Short mmCIF file of C-alpha atoms in Angstrom, two decimals:
data_model
loop_
_atom_site.label_atom_id
_atom_site.label_comp_id
_atom_site.label_asym_id
_atom_site.label_seq_id
_atom_site.Cartn_x
_atom_site.Cartn_y
_atom_site.Cartn_z
CA UNK K 1 -178.64 -114.87 -25.37
CA UNK K 2 -179.84 -111.14 -25.20
CA UNK K 3 -183.66 -110.11 -24.74
CA UNK K 4 -184.52 -107.10 -27.46
CA UNK K 5 -181.86 -108.84 -29.59
CA UNK K 6 -183.25 -108.04 -33.22
CA UNK K 7 -184.36 -111.18 -35.01
CA UNK K 8 -185.97 -109.98 -38.00
CA UNK K 9 -186.87 -106.44 -39.40
CA UNK K 10 -189.41 -105.57 -42.30
CA UNK K 11 -188.73 -102.32 -44.03
CA UNK K 12 -191.36 -100.76 -46.14
CA UNK K 13 -192.98 -104.16 -47.40
CA UNK K 14 -195.54 -103.99 -49.93
CA UNK K 15 -197.18 -106.81 -51.48
CA UNK K 16 -199.71 -107.00 -54.44
CA UNK K 17 -201.70 -109.58 -55.88
CA UNK K 18 -202.53 -108.53 -59.47
CA UNK K 19 -203.85 -105.11 -58.91
CA UNK K 20 -204.94 -105.59 -55.44
CA UNK K 21 -202.29 -104.19 -52.76
CA UNK K 22 -202.80 -106.40 -49.73
CA UNK K 23 -199.92 -104.62 -47.50
CA UNK K 24 -198.72 -101.25 -48.20
CA UNK K 25 -195.23 -99.95 -46.80
CA UNK K 26 -195.26 -102.23 -43.55
CA UNK K 27 -192.54 -101.88 -41.24
CA UNK K 28 -191.88 -104.24 -38.14
CA UNK K 29 -188.97 -105.13 -36.27
CA UNK K 30 -188.99 -108.36 -34.23
CA UNK K 31 -186.82 -108.82 -31.28
CA UNK K 32 -186.09 -111.77 -29.05
CA UNK K 33 -188.90 -112.24 -26.60
CA UNK K 34 -191.44 -110.19 -28.61
CA UNK K 35 -195.04 -111.17 -28.63
CA UNK K 36 -197.02 -109.64 -31.43
CA UNK K 37 -200.58 -110.31 -32.45
CA UNK K 38 -201.88 -109.57 -35.93
CA UNK K 39 -205.71 -108.74 -36.05
CA UNK K 40 -207.83 -107.89 -38.90
CA UNK K 41 -210.88 -109.05 -41.08
CA UNK K 42 -210.71 -112.10 -43.50
CA UNK K 43 -208.59 -111.10 -46.29
CA UNK K 44 -206.88 -108.00 -44.52
CA UNK K 45 -203.13 -109.44 -45.40
CA UNK K 46 -202.17 -111.38 -42.07
CA UNK K 47 -201.44 -114.46 -43.28
CA UNK K 48 -199.50 -112.80 -46.28
CA UNK K 49 -197.52 -110.64 -43.73
CA UNK K 50 -196.74 -113.78 -41.74
CA UNK K 51 -195.60 -115.77 -44.71
CA UNK K 52 -193.31 -112.67 -45.86
CA UNK K 53 -191.86 -112.86 -42.16
CA UNK K 54 -190.95 -116.41 -42.38
CA UNK K 55 -189.41 -115.70 -45.96
CA UNK K 56 -191.90 -118.12 -47.64
CA UNK K 57 -193.05 -115.62 -50.30
CA UNK K 58 -191.27 -112.51 -51.49
CA UNK K 59 -192.54 -108.91 -51.16
CA UNK K 60 -193.31 -106.81 -54.11
CA UNK K 61 -191.27 -104.02 -52.89
CA UNK K 62 -189.27 -103.24 -49.42
CA UNK K 63 -186.85 -105.52 -47.50
CA UNK K 64 -186.58 -108.35 -44.86
CA UNK K 65 -183.46 -108.55 -42.99
CA UNK K 66 -182.70 -111.35 -40.83
CA UNK K 67 -180.26 -110.05 -37.98
CA UNK K 68 -179.88 -113.74 -36.53
CA UNK K 69 -177.94 -115.91 -39.10
CA UNK K 70 -178.94 -119.44 -37.63
CA UNK K 71 -182.35 -118.35 -36.90
CA UNK K 72 -184.76 -121.21 -35.77
CA UNK K 73 -188.24 -120.30 -37.12
CA UNK K 74 -191.46 -122.19 -36.10
CA UNK K 75 -194.46 -121.90 -38.66
CA UNK K 76 -198.01 -123.25 -37.94
CA UNK K 77 -200.43 -122.28 -41.10
CA UNK K 78 -204.09 -121.83 -40.32
CA UNK K 79 -204.76 -125.84 -41.28
CA UNK K 80 -202.73 -129.12 -41.47
CA UNK K 81 -203.62 -130.88 -44.58
CA UNK K 82 -205.28 -134.16 -44.46
CA UNK K 83 -202.10 -136.67 -44.36
CA UNK K 84 -201.73 -140.41 -44.65
CA UNK K 85 -199.17 -140.57 -41.70
CA UNK K 86 -199.59 -141.05 -37.85
CA UNK K 87 -198.59 -137.87 -35.99
CA UNK K 88 -195.49 -139.51 -34.91
CA UNK K 89 -194.46 -140.49 -38.38
CA UNK K 90 -195.07 -136.83 -39.43
CA UNK K 91 -193.58 -135.15 -36.79
CA UNK K 92 -190.39 -137.67 -37.16
CA UNK K 93 -190.17 -136.46 -40.69
CA UNK K 94 -190.32 -132.91 -39.73
CA UNK K 95 -187.79 -133.26 -36.99
CA UNK K 96 -185.38 -134.99 -38.97
CA UNK K 97 -185.51 -132.52 -41.97
CA UNK K 98 -184.83 -129.74 -39.56
CA UNK K 99 -181.66 -131.71 -38.30
CA UNK K 100 -182.77 -132.93 -35.10
CA UNK K 101 -180.75 -135.87 -33.56
CA UNK K 102 -183.26 -138.93 -33.54
CA UNK K 103 -182.80 -139.76 -29.72
CA UNK K 104 -183.70 -136.11 -28.74
CA UNK K 105 -186.42 -136.29 -31.55
CA UNK K 106 -188.29 -139.08 -30.42
CA UNK K 107 -188.21 -138.03 -26.77
CA UNK K 108 -189.61 -134.56 -27.60
CA UNK K 109 -192.29 -136.14 -29.88
CA UNK K 110 -193.51 -138.42 -26.81
CA UNK K 111 -193.21 -135.19 -24.61
CA UNK K 112 -195.61 -132.99 -26.97
CA UNK K 113 -197.87 -135.41 -27.27
CA UNK K 114 -197.97 -135.97 -23.84
CA UNK K 115 -198.61 -132.00 -23.16
CA UNK K 116 -201.41 -131.76 -25.79
CA UNK K 117 -203.32 -134.68 -24.54
CA UNK K 118 -202.78 -136.42 -28.08
CA UNK K 119 -202.62 -140.26 -28.06
CA UNK K 120 -199.32 -141.41 -29.82
CA UNK K 121 -201.25 -144.13 -32.25
CA UNK K 122 -199.35 -146.11 -34.38
CA UNK K 123 -202.27 -146.71 -36.49
CA UNK K 124 -204.55 -143.59 -36.77
CA UNK K 125 -203.54 -141.32 -39.36
CA UNK K 126 -203.99 -137.74 -39.33
CA UNK K 127 -206.42 -137.99 -42.21
CA UNK K 128 -208.52 -139.35 -39.67
CA UNK K 129 -208.13 -136.93 -37.11
CA UNK K 130 -210.52 -134.38 -36.09
CA UNK K 131 -209.99 -130.55 -36.82
CA UNK K 132 -208.72 -129.75 -33.19
CA UNK K 133 -206.27 -132.92 -33.28
CA UNK K 134 -204.80 -131.70 -36.43
CA UNK K 135 -204.29 -128.23 -35.20
CA UNK K 136 -202.42 -129.89 -32.14
CA UNK K 137 -200.25 -131.68 -34.49
CA UNK K 138 -199.70 -128.50 -36.30
CA UNK K 139 -198.76 -126.44 -33.16
CA UNK K 140 -196.50 -129.77 -32.40
CA UNK K 141 -194.57 -129.46 -35.57
CA UNK K 142 -194.00 -125.53 -35.05
CA UNK K 143 -192.59 -126.15 -31.63
CA UNK K 144 -190.96 -129.46 -32.27
CA UNK K 145 -187.17 -127.69 -32.22
CA UNK K 146 -187.18 -124.86 -29.80
CA UNK K 147 -187.71 -121.73 -32.12
CA UNK K 148 -186.21 -118.43 -31.82
CA UNK K 149 -189.17 -116.89 -33.67
CA UNK K 150 -192.61 -118.64 -33.64
CA UNK K 151 -195.14 -117.93 -36.31
CA UNK K 152 -198.65 -118.89 -35.86
CA UNK K 153 -201.47 -118.23 -38.42
CA UNK K 154 -204.96 -118.55 -36.54
CA UNK K 155 -203.62 -120.87 -33.88
CA UNK K 156 -206.84 -121.10 -31.76
CA UNK K 157 -209.25 -122.32 -34.49
CA UNK K 158 -210.72 -125.64 -33.92
CA UNK K 159 -209.46 -125.90 -30.57
CA UNK K 160 -211.76 -126.84 -27.85
CA UNK K 161 -211.73 -125.12 -24.47
CA UNK K 162 -209.36 -127.69 -22.87
CA UNK K 163 -206.90 -127.53 -25.63
CA UNK K 164 -206.96 -123.77 -25.82
CA UNK K 165 -205.93 -123.53 -22.12
CA UNK K 166 -203.31 -126.04 -22.91
CA UNK K 167 -202.12 -123.93 -25.99
CA UNK K 168 -202.17 -120.85 -23.65
CA UNK K 169 -200.08 -122.51 -21.30
CA UNK K 170 -197.57 -123.56 -23.89
CA UNK K 171 -197.46 -120.17 -25.25
CA UNK K 172 -196.80 -118.60 -22.10
CA UNK K 173 -193.88 -121.31 -21.39
CA UNK K 174 -192.34 -120.60 -24.79
CA UNK K 175 -192.79 -116.66 -24.31
CA UNK K 176 -191.03 -117.24 -20.85
CA UNK K 177 -187.98 -118.85 -22.48
CA UNK K 178 -187.39 -116.00 -24.70
CA UNK K 179 -189.10 -117.13 -27.96
CA UNK K 180 -190.42 -114.25 -29.90
CA UNK K 181 -194.13 -115.02 -31.01
CA UNK K 182 -196.00 -113.32 -33.93
CA UNK K 183 -199.60 -114.84 -34.25
CA UNK K 184 -202.41 -113.62 -36.42
CA UNK K 185 -205.87 -113.88 -34.52
CA UNK K 186 -209.37 -112.89 -34.84
CA UNK K 187 -210.16 -112.43 -31.39
CA UNK K 188 -208.20 -110.37 -28.56
CA UNK K 189 -207.72 -113.98 -26.59
CA UNK K 190 -203.71 -113.92 -26.70
CA UNK K 191 -203.70 -110.39 -25.98
CA UNK K 192 -205.80 -110.49 -23.09
CA UNK K 193 -203.78 -113.43 -21.48
CA UNK K 194 -200.45 -113.43 -22.71
CA UNK K 195 -199.84 -109.79 -22.78
CA UNK K 196 -199.10 -109.42 -26.48
CA UNK K 197 -198.50 -106.24 -28.49
CA UNK K 198 -201.59 -105.75 -30.50
CA UNK K 199 -201.27 -104.74 -34.32
CA UNK K 200 -204.17 -104.42 -36.89
CA UNK K 201 -203.85 -104.59 -40.51
CA UNK K 202 -206.44 -102.22 -42.13
CA UNK K 203 -206.49 -101.64 -45.91
CA UNK K 204 -203.03 -102.92 -46.43
CA UNK K 205 -201.55 -100.64 -43.40
CA UNK K 206 -200.00 -101.99 -40.08
CA UNK K 207 -201.53 -100.13 -37.05
CA UNK K 208 -200.10 -100.35 -33.54
CA UNK K 209 -202.40 -100.54 -30.88
CA UNK K 210 -201.25 -98.31 -28.00
CA UNK K 211 -201.97 -98.92 -24.37
CA UNK K 212 -203.77 -95.45 -24.14
CA UNK K 213 -206.03 -96.49 -26.69
CA UNK K 214 -209.21 -97.99 -24.91
CA UNK K 215 -209.65 -101.49 -26.29
CA UNK K 216 -213.66 -101.25 -27.41
CA UNK K 217 -215.34 -104.38 -28.61
CA UNK K 218 -215.74 -104.42 -32.49
CA UNK K 219 -217.34 -106.87 -34.61
CA UNK K 220 -217.52 -107.87 -38.41
CA UNK K 221 -220.39 -109.70 -39.50
CA UNK K 222 -220.14 -112.57 -42.26
CA UNK K 223 -223.47 -113.17 -44.34
CA UNK K 224 -223.89 -115.79 -47.03
CA UNK K 225 -226.58 -114.40 -49.06
CA UNK K 226 -228.44 -115.50 -52.27
CA UNK K 227 -229.50 -112.34 -54.42
CA UNK K 228 -230.20 -111.15 -58.02
CA UNK K 229 -227.35 -109.51 -59.98
CA UNK K 230 -229.29 -106.13 -59.90
CA UNK K 231 -229.22 -106.23 -55.93
CA UNK K 232 -225.64 -107.57 -55.80
CA UNK K 233 -224.60 -104.31 -58.22
CA UNK K 234 -226.46 -101.88 -56.01
CA UNK K 235 -224.96 -103.27 -52.73
CA UNK K 236 -221.41 -103.13 -54.21
CA UNK K 237 -221.84 -99.40 -55.58
CA UNK K 238 -223.47 -98.18 -52.30
CA UNK K 239 -221.02 -100.16 -49.78
CA UNK K 240 -217.52 -100.07 -51.05
CA UNK K 241 -215.95 -101.07 -47.93
CA UNK K 242 -217.92 -104.48 -47.81
CA UNK K 243 -215.60 -107.43 -48.76
CA UNK K 244 -217.44 -109.82 -50.81
CA UNK K 245 -216.43 -113.66 -52.19
CA UNK K 246 -218.27 -115.62 -54.57
CA UNK K 247 -219.25 -118.79 -52.71
CA UNK K 248 -221.10 -121.44 -55.27
CA UNK K 249 -224.25 -120.00 -56.15
CA UNK K 250 -223.96 -117.72 -53.01
CA UNK K 251 -221.95 -114.74 -51.89
CA UNK K 252 -220.30 -114.20 -48.97
CA UNK K 253 -220.02 -110.71 -47.58
CA UNK K 254 -218.04 -109.33 -44.67
CA UNK K 255 -219.49 -106.08 -43.08
CA UNK K 256 -218.01 -104.04 -40.74
CA UNK K 257 -220.04 -102.75 -37.69
CA UNK K 258 -220.54 -99.06 -39.18
CA UNK K 259 -222.27 -100.54 -42.20
CA UNK K 260 -224.08 -103.36 -40.90
CA UNK K 261 -227.54 -101.99 -40.29
CA UNK K 262 -227.89 -100.02 -43.62
CA UNK K 263 -226.45 -102.91 -45.62
CA UNK K 264 -229.05 -105.54 -43.91
CA UNK K 265 -231.66 -103.03 -44.75
CA UNK K 266 -230.57 -102.45 -48.02
CA UNK K 267 -230.10 -105.98 -48.74
CA UNK K 268 -233.54 -106.99 -47.38
CA UNK K 269 -235.12 -104.12 -49.67
CA UNK K 270 -233.56 -105.56 -52.75
CA UNK K 271 -235.09 -109.05 -52.04
CA UNK K 272 -231.92 -110.46 -51.00
CA UNK K 273 -231.99 -113.38 -48.83
CA UNK K 274 -229.59 -114.15 -45.93
CA UNK K 275 -228.86 -118.02 -45.63
CA UNK K 276 -226.05 -117.64 -42.73
CA UNK K 277 -225.30 -114.73 -40.70
CA UNK K 278 -222.24 -114.80 -38.04
CA UNK K 279 -220.86 -112.01 -35.67
CA UNK K 280 -216.86 -112.31 -35.41
CA UNK K 281 -214.98 -110.24 -32.68
CA UNK K 282 -212.59 -108.38 -34.26
CA UNK K 283 -211.85 -106.08 -30.91
CA UNK K 284 -209.24 -103.38 -32.35
CA UNK B 1 -181.34 -134.40 -47.77
CA UNK B 2 -182.07 -137.94 -46.86
CA UNK B 3 -184.40 -136.89 -44.38
CA UNK B 4 -186.37 -134.98 -47.04
CA UNK B 5 -186.26 -138.11 -49.38
CA UNK B 6 -187.63 -140.41 -46.83
CA UNK B 7 -190.21 -138.07 -45.90
CA UNK B 8 -191.38 -137.57 -49.81
CA UNK B 9 -191.11 -141.45 -50.25
CA UNK B 10 -193.54 -142.06 -47.63
CA UNK B 11 -195.75 -139.01 -48.74
CA UNK B 12 -195.77 -139.92 -52.46
CA UNK B 13 -196.25 -143.57 -51.82
CA UNK B 14 -199.38 -143.29 -49.54
CA UNK B 15 -200.79 -140.80 -51.65
CA UNK B 16 -201.02 -143.88 -54.57
CA UNK B 17 -201.05 -141.13 -57.31
CA UNK B 18 -198.09 -142.67 -58.89
CA UNK B 19 -199.85 -146.04 -59.77
CA UNK B 20 -201.67 -145.08 -62.86
CA UNK B 21 -198.91 -143.69 -64.92
CA UNK B 22 -196.35 -146.37 -63.46
CA UNK B 23 -199.12 -149.11 -64.17
CA UNK B 24 -199.32 -147.82 -68.12
CA UNK B 25 -195.65 -147.54 -68.39
CA UNK B 26 -195.23 -151.16 -66.90
CA UNK B 27 -198.16 -152.62 -68.88
CA UNK B 28 -196.79 -150.74 -72.18
CA UNK B 29 -193.48 -152.37 -71.85
CA UNK B 30 -194.89 -156.01 -71.10
CA UNK B 31 -197.31 -155.46 -74.22
CA UNK B 32 -194.72 -154.43 -76.56
CA UNK B 33 -192.00 -157.36 -75.64
CA UNK B 34 -195.22 -159.85 -75.67
CA UNK B 35 -194.17 -160.14 -79.52
CA UNK B 36 -190.77 -161.49 -80.39
CA UNK B 37 -188.07 -161.31 -81.40
CA UNK B 38 -187.11 -157.35 -81.03
CA UNK B 39 -184.26 -155.42 -82.19
CA UNK B 40 -182.15 -154.36 -79.09
CA UNK B 41 -181.46 -150.73 -79.72
CA UNK B 42 -184.63 -149.95 -81.53
CA UNK B 43 -186.52 -151.39 -78.58
CA UNK B 44 -184.42 -149.30 -76.15
CA UNK B 45 -185.02 -146.28 -78.35
CA UNK B 46 -188.78 -146.58 -77.79
CA UNK B 47 -188.38 -147.40 -74.06
CA UNK B 48 -186.39 -143.96 -73.83
CA UNK B 49 -189.00 -142.32 -75.35
CA UNK B 50 -191.90 -143.56 -73.40
CA UNK B 51 -190.02 -143.26 -70.28
CA UNK B 52 -189.72 -139.51 -71.28
CA UNK B 53 -193.40 -139.08 -71.45
CA UNK B 54 -194.29 -141.26 -68.30
CA UNK B 55 -191.38 -139.01 -66.41
CA UNK B 56 -192.99 -135.78 -67.55
CA UNK B 57 -196.47 -136.89 -65.80
CA UNK B 58 -194.78 -138.35 -62.99
CA UNK B 59 -192.84 -135.27 -62.43
CA UNK B 60 -195.79 -132.94 -62.78
CA UNK B 61 -197.55 -134.85 -60.26
CA UNK B 62 -194.70 -135.02 -57.67
CA UNK B 63 -194.09 -131.29 -57.84
CA UNK B 64 -197.49 -130.45 -56.85
CA UNK B 65 -198.17 -133.40 -54.53
CA UNK B 66 -197.86 -131.33 -51.22
CA UNK B 67 -200.70 -129.03 -50.22
CA UNK B 68 -199.32 -125.55 -50.02
CA UNK B 69 -199.71 -125.13 -46.33
CA UNK B 70 -197.51 -128.28 -46.23
CA UNK B 71 -195.15 -126.84 -48.32
CA UNK B 72 -194.78 -123.90 -46.33
CA UNK B 73 -194.02 -126.23 -43.32
CA UNK B 74 -191.51 -128.41 -45.07
CA UNK B 75 -189.51 -125.41 -46.41
CA UNK B 76 -189.48 -123.76 -42.64
CA UNK B 77 -187.86 -126.98 -41.43
CA UNK B 78 -185.59 -127.42 -43.92
CA UNK B 79 -184.57 -123.78 -44.21
CA UNK B 80 -184.27 -123.84 -47.71
CA UNK B 81 -186.78 -123.69 -50.67
CA UNK B 82 -184.35 -124.85 -53.00
CA UNK B 83 -183.16 -127.84 -50.71
CA UNK B 84 -186.68 -129.00 -50.81
CA UNK B 85 -187.02 -128.73 -54.75
CA UNK B 86 -183.78 -130.53 -55.25
CA UNK B 87 -184.98 -133.40 -53.30
CA UNK B 88 -188.22 -133.56 -55.15
CA UNK B 89 -186.25 -133.56 -58.62
CA UNK B 90 -183.73 -136.44 -56.94
CA UNK B 91 -186.87 -138.33 -55.63
CA UNK B 92 -188.44 -138.15 -59.31
CA UNK B 93 -185.38 -139.11 -61.00
CA UNK B 94 -184.57 -142.05 -58.53
CA UNK B 95 -188.34 -143.24 -59.20
CA UNK B 96 -188.18 -143.30 -62.84
CA UNK B 97 -184.74 -145.00 -62.65
CA UNK B 98 -186.59 -147.76 -61.07
CA UNK B 99 -188.85 -148.12 -64.10
CA UNK B 100 -185.77 -147.56 -66.63
CA UNK B 101 -184.13 -150.54 -64.79
CA UNK B 102 -187.44 -152.58 -65.42
CA UNK B 103 -187.55 -151.30 -68.87
CA UNK B 104 -184.01 -152.59 -69.79
CA UNK B 105 -183.74 -155.61 -68.00
CA UNK B 106 -187.45 -157.18 -68.35
CA UNK B 107 -186.62 -157.99 -71.90
CA UNK B 108 -183.53 -159.40 -71.02
CA UNK B 109 -184.67 -161.56 -68.68
CA UNK B 110 -187.78 -163.02 -70.87
CA UNK B 111 -185.17 -163.11 -73.77
CA UNK B 112 -187.27 -160.83 -75.99
CA UNK B 113 -184.50 -159.62 -78.15
CA UNK B 114 -183.45 -161.20 -81.42
CA UNK B 115 -180.09 -161.55 -79.65
CA UNK B 116 -178.42 -161.09 -76.04
CA UNK B 117 -177.33 -157.40 -75.64
CA UNK B 118 -173.68 -156.63 -74.80
CA UNK B 119 -172.50 -155.32 -71.93
CA UNK B 120 -171.74 -152.19 -73.68
CA UNK B 121 -175.43 -151.86 -75.26
CA UNK B 122 -176.67 -152.22 -71.56
CA UNK B 123 -174.80 -149.70 -70.35
CA UNK B 124 -175.52 -147.17 -73.18
CA UNK B 125 -179.40 -148.06 -72.55
CA UNK B 126 -178.98 -147.32 -68.87
CA UNK B 127 -177.06 -143.67 -69.58
CA UNK B 128 -179.71 -143.03 -72.37
CA UNK B 129 -182.69 -143.98 -70.15
CA UNK B 130 -181.20 -141.86 -67.17
CA UNK B 131 -180.69 -138.64 -69.42
CA UNK B 132 -184.14 -138.93 -70.93
CA UNK B 133 -185.81 -138.93 -67.52
CA UNK B 134 -183.43 -136.12 -66.65
CA UNK B 135 -184.38 -134.19 -69.39
CA UNK B 136 -187.90 -134.60 -68.98
CA UNK B 137 -187.77 -133.56 -65.28
CA UNK B 138 -185.87 -130.49 -66.18
CA UNK B 139 -188.45 -129.41 -68.53
CA UNK B 140 -191.50 -130.25 -66.52
CA UNK B 141 -190.19 -128.23 -63.79
CA UNK B 142 -190.89 -125.11 -65.41
CA UNK B 143 -194.48 -126.13 -65.80
CA UNK B 144 -195.05 -125.55 -62.29
CA UNK B 145 -198.19 -123.82 -60.51
CA UNK B 146 -195.36 -121.40 -59.13
CA UNK B 147 -194.84 -120.17 -62.65
CA UNK B 148 -198.20 -121.02 -64.29
CA UNK B 149 -201.16 -120.42 -61.95
CA UNK B 150 -203.73 -122.90 -63.03
CA UNK B 151 -202.64 -126.45 -62.76
CA UNK B 152 -204.72 -127.47 -65.69
CA UNK B 153 -203.15 -124.75 -67.97
CA UNK B 154 -199.61 -125.65 -66.83
CA UNK B 155 -200.55 -129.53 -67.70
CA UNK B 156 -201.96 -128.57 -71.12
CA UNK B 157 -198.91 -126.30 -71.81
CA UNK B 158 -196.45 -129.16 -70.89
CA UNK B 159 -198.29 -131.62 -72.83
CA UNK B 160 -198.09 -129.49 -75.89
CA UNK B 161 -194.26 -128.94 -75.24
CA UNK B 162 -193.96 -132.63 -75.17
CA UNK B 163 -195.87 -133.27 -78.43
CA UNK B 164 -193.36 -130.57 -80.06
CA UNK B 165 -190.56 -132.07 -78.74
CA UNK B 166 -191.58 -135.58 -79.93
CA UNK B 167 -192.34 -134.11 -83.36
CA UNK B 168 -189.49 -131.78 -83.44
CA UNK B 169 -188.00 -133.10 -86.65
CA UNK B 170 -190.99 -132.98 -88.67
CA UNK B 171 -191.55 -129.73 -87.62
CA UNK B 172 -188.07 -128.71 -88.32
CA UNK B 173 -188.26 -130.14 -92.05
CA UNK B 174 -191.72 -128.30 -92.62
CA UNK B 175 -190.20 -124.95 -91.51
CA UNK B 176 -188.73 -122.09 -93.72
CA UNK B 177 -185.02 -122.15 -93.54
CA UNK B 178 -184.71 -119.01 -91.84
CA UNK B 179 -186.90 -119.98 -88.78
CA UNK B 180 -185.79 -123.65 -88.71
CA UNK B 181 -183.30 -122.90 -86.00
CA UNK B 182 -186.20 -122.27 -83.68
CA UNK B 183 -186.49 -126.20 -83.21
CA UNK B 184 -183.21 -126.28 -81.30
CA UNK B 185 -184.86 -124.45 -78.22
CA UNK B 186 -186.96 -127.99 -77.82
CA UNK B 187 -185.10 -130.84 -75.86
CA UNK B 188 -182.83 -132.52 -78.24
CA UNK B 189 -184.87 -136.07 -77.44
CA UNK B 190 -185.08 -136.88 -81.10
CA UNK B 191 -181.24 -136.91 -81.37
CA UNK B 192 -180.90 -139.20 -78.72
CA UNK B 193 -183.46 -141.64 -80.39
CA UNK B 194 -181.62 -141.27 -83.71
CA UNK B 195 -178.34 -142.29 -81.98
CA UNK B 196 -179.96 -145.55 -80.59
CA UNK B 197 -181.85 -146.26 -83.66
CA UNK B 198 -178.83 -145.93 -86.08
CA UNK B 199 -176.57 -147.37 -83.03
CA UNK B 200 -173.97 -149.19 -85.28
CA UNK B 201 -173.96 -146.58 -87.78
CA UNK B 202 -173.13 -143.17 -86.17
CA UNK B 203 -169.72 -142.37 -84.62
CA UNK B 204 -168.81 -142.43 -81.22
CA UNK B 205 -168.01 -138.65 -80.89
CA UNK B 206 -171.58 -138.07 -82.24
CA UNK B 207 -172.91 -140.36 -79.64
CA UNK B 208 -170.82 -138.51 -76.86
CA UNK B 209 -171.71 -134.89 -78.24
CA UNK B 210 -175.70 -135.92 -78.39
CA UNK B 211 -175.61 -137.28 -74.83
CA UNK B 212 -173.39 -134.14 -73.68
CA UNK B 213 -175.68 -131.90 -75.29
CA UNK B 214 -178.78 -133.18 -74.00
CA UNK B 215 -177.43 -133.55 -70.42
CA UNK B 216 -176.07 -129.59 -70.63
CA UNK B 217 -179.55 -128.95 -71.92
CA UNK B 218 -181.49 -130.58 -68.97
CA UNK B 219 -178.63 -128.98 -66.67
CA UNK B 220 -179.07 -125.34 -67.71
CA UNK B 221 -182.84 -125.55 -67.44
CA UNK B 222 -182.83 -127.33 -64.12
CA UNK B 223 -180.21 -124.67 -62.40
CA UNK B 224 -182.17 -121.76 -64.10
CA UNK B 225 -185.24 -123.38 -62.40
CA UNK B 226 -183.70 -123.36 -59.14
CA UNK B 227 -182.54 -119.89 -59.29
CA UNK B 228 -186.08 -118.68 -60.42
CA UNK B 229 -187.71 -120.81 -57.51
CA UNK B 230 -185.05 -119.31 -55.22
CA UNK B 231 -185.89 -115.72 -56.29
CA UNK B 232 -190.01 -116.13 -56.65
CA UNK B 233 -190.25 -118.37 -53.49
CA UNK B 234 -193.61 -120.17 -52.77
#
C-alpha cells in the first residue's frame, strides 16, 4: 500500500440539473491517505460532488477515473432513513452484501457498537432511534469494511459533543491507517482537528484553500420569512446572490454576510416578517 | 445475490406495503372459486391476467421501496447498481411466484374445477403464470422514478400502459390497417390469454411461439432497462 497512490481522478466534471449548473468543470485527484473537506452553503453542490466521486450519479460532462480496480468505498449520506431493523440486523445485511465473512462481520459489528457507545439492542429498531443514534449507525455502516476511500456527507450533524469527540477520534484512526477521507461539512471542525485539505464549492467551482490564505470566520444566515409576492419579487431582483426555497407558506433564504444587513433592511422595509433566523459558520 | 435478496426480503416484509395488493389477489382468487364448477384453462387464463396486474403494482412498489439515501448505501456496499436492480427484479418475481402457486393450486385443493387438471395443464399453468409475472416486471421497470421523476406520473402512465395492454385486441381491430401494427409494441399478454382460453384447439407450435415471443419481449425490455440504469445511475 503506497501513500499518494492515486485512487480516483475527476477531470472537468460538470453537473446540470435542468438548466441549473451545479458543478462547473471540477477537477480533483484523490490519493490514498488524502483528507479533503468540502465546504459551501446549502445547495452549493457538495453532496452532488460526493455522489459523483462514489460513482452513484453520473456527471453531465467530464470523466471519473478509478485508478485502483478493487477500490473499497465507504459512503455515509447526510441521514440514514428510518428502518424497521435493529442496528445489528442492518449492519449484518450491509456487511453481507459487501461480501464480509460472517464471523468477521459479527465481531466487527460488536466492536463498532462498543466504539460508538451504542447499545447492541435486539429489539430497538432504527426507526425508534434518536437522530444522533441513527447518525452513528450511518457512520458504522460506512466503515464496516475498512474502506480505501471514505466519503462522508455532513458526518457531524445530529451528534452530541461526546459522540462528536468519538467520531473525530475514529476518523483520526482511519486516516492514520491510510484511508482517504472526503467529507462535506458546513463548519471548519474537521479541518481544525484533523488537518484536512479544505476546498470550497462556490457557484459550481471547486476552489482550494492554501495555507497562506488566512482562514477568516465567515457566516451565512438562514431566514424563514413570511412575505408578500411584491416583497419577494423586489428582494429577488435586488439580491441575485441570495438563495431561496419555498418552505410551505414560508420562504427560506440563505444570505451571505455581505448581503445580510441590506437584505434585512429591505425585507423589513417591505413589511416582510422573519419567523426564524439562524447564523451558520461557513468559514472559507 | 443471496445477501441482497435476504436484505430486500426483510426490508419489504417489515414495510407491510406488500399486504394490500397481495390481499386483493388472494381474496380475488378465493372469491372467484367460491362459485363452482369452473373450466380449468379458462380459470387459469383469468388468474394469469390477474397476476399480471398485481405484479405491476407490487413491482412498482418494490422498485421504489428504498429511500434514496439507503439506495446509495446499498449500491456502494454491493459495488454495482445493476446487481441491486437484478436482486429487486428477482425478489419481485419470486414473491409473485408464491401468489402464482396459490392461484394454481388453491382451486385444485378445494376441487373448484369441473374436473381434475392433468399434470400437463398444471405445468402449462405454472409456465404461463411465471411468464406473465416476468412480462409485468419487465415493463414496470421502465416506469421507474429514475426515468420519470414524479412517482405519481410514473404510476399513472404505467396504469395507462396496462389498460392498453389488456385492451390491445380491441384497439387493434378498431385501428386502420396501416397503423394497426403499432399494437405489437404492447406486451403480448392477450396472445397468452388466447392460448389458455383455446388451449384444446391451438397447436403446440402456436403455444411454443406465443410463450417464446412473450419471454423474449420481456427479456429485451429487461436487458435494455439494466443497460440504461447502468448508464444513468441513481
